[in-house]
C-alpha positions as CSV (number, residue, x, y, z in Angstrom):
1,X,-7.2,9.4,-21.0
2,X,-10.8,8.0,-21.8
3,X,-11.9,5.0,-23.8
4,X,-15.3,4.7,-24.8
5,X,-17.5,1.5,-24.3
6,X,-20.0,0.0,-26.7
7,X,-21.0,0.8,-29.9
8,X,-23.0,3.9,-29.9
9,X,-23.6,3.9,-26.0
10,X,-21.5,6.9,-25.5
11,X,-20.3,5.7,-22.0
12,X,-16.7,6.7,-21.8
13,X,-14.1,5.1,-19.2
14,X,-11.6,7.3,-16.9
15,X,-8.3,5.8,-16.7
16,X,-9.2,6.0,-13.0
17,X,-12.1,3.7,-13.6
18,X,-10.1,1.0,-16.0
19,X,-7.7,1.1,-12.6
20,X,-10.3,0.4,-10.3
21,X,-12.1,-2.3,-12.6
22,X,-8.6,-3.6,-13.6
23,X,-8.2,-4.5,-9.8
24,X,-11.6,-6.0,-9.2
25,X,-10.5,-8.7,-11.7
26,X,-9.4,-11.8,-9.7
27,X,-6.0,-13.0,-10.2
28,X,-5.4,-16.5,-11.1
29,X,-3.8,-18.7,-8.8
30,X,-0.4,-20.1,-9.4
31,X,0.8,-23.4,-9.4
32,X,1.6,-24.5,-5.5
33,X,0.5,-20.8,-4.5
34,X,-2.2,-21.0,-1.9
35,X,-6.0,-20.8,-3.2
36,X,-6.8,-18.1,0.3
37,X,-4.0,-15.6,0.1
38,X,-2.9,-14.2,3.7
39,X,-4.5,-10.7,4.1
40,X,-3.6,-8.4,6.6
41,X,-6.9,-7.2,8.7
42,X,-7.3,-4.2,10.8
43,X,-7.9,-5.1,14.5
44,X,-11.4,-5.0,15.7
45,X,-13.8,-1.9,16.4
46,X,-11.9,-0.4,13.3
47,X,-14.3,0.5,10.2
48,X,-12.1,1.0,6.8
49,X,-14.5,3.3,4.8
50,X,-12.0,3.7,2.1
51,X,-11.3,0.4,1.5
52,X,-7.5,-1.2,2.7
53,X,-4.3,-1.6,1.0
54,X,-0.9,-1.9,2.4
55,X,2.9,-1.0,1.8
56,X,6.0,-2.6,3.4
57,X,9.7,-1.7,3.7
58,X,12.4,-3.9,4.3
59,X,12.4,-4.5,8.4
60,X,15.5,-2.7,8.8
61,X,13.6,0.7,7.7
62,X,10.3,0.6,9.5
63,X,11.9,1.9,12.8
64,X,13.6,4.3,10.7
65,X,10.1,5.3,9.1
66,X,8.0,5.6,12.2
67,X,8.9,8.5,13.6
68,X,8.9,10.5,10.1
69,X,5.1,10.8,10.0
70,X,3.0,12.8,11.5
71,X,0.0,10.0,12.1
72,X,0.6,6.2,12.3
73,X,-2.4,4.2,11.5
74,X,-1.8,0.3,12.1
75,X,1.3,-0.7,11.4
76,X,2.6,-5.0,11.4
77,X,6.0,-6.2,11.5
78,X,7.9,-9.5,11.0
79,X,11.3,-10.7,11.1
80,X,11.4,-9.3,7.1
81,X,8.8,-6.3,6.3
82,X,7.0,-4.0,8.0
83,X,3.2,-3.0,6.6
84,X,1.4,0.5,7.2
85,X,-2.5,-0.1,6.2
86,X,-3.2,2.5,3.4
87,X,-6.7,3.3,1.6
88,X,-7.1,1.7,-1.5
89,X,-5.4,3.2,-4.6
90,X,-2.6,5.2,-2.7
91,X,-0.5,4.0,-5.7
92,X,-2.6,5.7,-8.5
93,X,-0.7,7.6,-10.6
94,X,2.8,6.9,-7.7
95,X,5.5,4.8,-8.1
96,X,6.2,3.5,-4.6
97,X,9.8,3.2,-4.5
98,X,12.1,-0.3,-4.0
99,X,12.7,-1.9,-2.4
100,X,9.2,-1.3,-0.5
101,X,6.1,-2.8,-2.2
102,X,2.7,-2.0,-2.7
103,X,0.2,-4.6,-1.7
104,X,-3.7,-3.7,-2.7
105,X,-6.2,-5.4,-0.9
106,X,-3.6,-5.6,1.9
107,X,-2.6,-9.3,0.3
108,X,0.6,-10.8,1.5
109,X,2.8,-12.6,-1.1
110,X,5.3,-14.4,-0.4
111,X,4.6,-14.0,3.5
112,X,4.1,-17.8,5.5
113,X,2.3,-16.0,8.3
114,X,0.1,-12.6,9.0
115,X,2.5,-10.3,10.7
116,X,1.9,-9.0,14.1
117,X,0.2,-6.0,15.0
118,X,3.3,-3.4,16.0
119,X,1.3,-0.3,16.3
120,X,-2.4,0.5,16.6
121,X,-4.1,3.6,15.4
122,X,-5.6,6.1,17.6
123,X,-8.7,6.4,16.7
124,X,-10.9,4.2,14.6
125,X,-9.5,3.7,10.9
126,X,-6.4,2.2,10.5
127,X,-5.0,4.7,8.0
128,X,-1.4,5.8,7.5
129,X,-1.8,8.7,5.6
130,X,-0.2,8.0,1.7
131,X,1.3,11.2,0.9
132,X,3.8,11.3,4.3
133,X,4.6,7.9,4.1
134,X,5.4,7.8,0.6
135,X,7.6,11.1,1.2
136,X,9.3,8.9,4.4
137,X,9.7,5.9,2.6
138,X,11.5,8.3,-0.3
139,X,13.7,9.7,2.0
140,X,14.9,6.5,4.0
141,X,15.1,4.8,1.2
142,X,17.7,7.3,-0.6
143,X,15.3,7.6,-3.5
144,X,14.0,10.8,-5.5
145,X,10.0,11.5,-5.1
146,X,8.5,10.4,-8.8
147,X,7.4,13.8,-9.3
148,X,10.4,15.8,-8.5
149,X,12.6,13.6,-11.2
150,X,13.8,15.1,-13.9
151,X,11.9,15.1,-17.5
152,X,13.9,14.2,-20.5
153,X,12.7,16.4,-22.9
């Protein structure tokens, strides 16, 4: 999908693109919501080249999780969620199943305090990698991978 832009400028926008912009916009802030959201941040020495988002599980399901994946980036736990530090846009075009959540920008809703650090990466980006962690988080969580659900014709 492609919309152009301008009259007679022939630029045309990816759906990709419209994502990316779409998230660039800021968000307005709520009545008694917090003007400085809390935002997870990856522990010194650590360079994020692809940007930083997050996804938690319920806490009962990030031990459950862990060993599931073949590389742990950082990882943050409190008494409620855990977090593994994704880069940005690991939800394009994926449903992250519930009851995790995706958080881009690794912005915590809802959450009165940054979680601690639970696990550190070994070497020096903080990624989980998506793709396993989505399939863990699918398969801990009971639910079907987006793309192997059956189409209604």
């Amino acid at each position: 999908m492609a919309v152009s832009v301008g009259s007679g400028a022939g630029g045309v926008l990816s759906l990709e693109t419209l994502v990316r912009l779409g998230r660039g916009v800021r968000r307005q802030t709520a009545p008694g919501e917090s003007a400085s959201p809390l935002r997870l941040a990856v522990p010194d020495g650590m360079t994020t080249p692809l940007g930083c988002d997050a996804v938690a599980v319920p806490a009962r399901f990030g031990p459950l999780v862990m060993p599931r994946l073949p590389r742990v980036g950082c990882v943050y736990a409190d008494e409620a969620h855990w977090w593994w530090i994704v880069p940005s846009d690991s939800d394009y075009a994926l449903r992250w199943p519930a009851p995790a959540h995706y958080a881009t920008g690794a912005v915590l809703r809802d959450t009165p305090r940054v979680p601690g650090l639970v696990h550190r990466a070994d070497d020096t980006v903080p990624y989980t990698p998506p793709i396993p962690l989505y399939l863990a988080v699918c398969r801990v969580l009971g639910a079907t991978p987006a793309w192997s659900r059956p189409v209604n014709a």
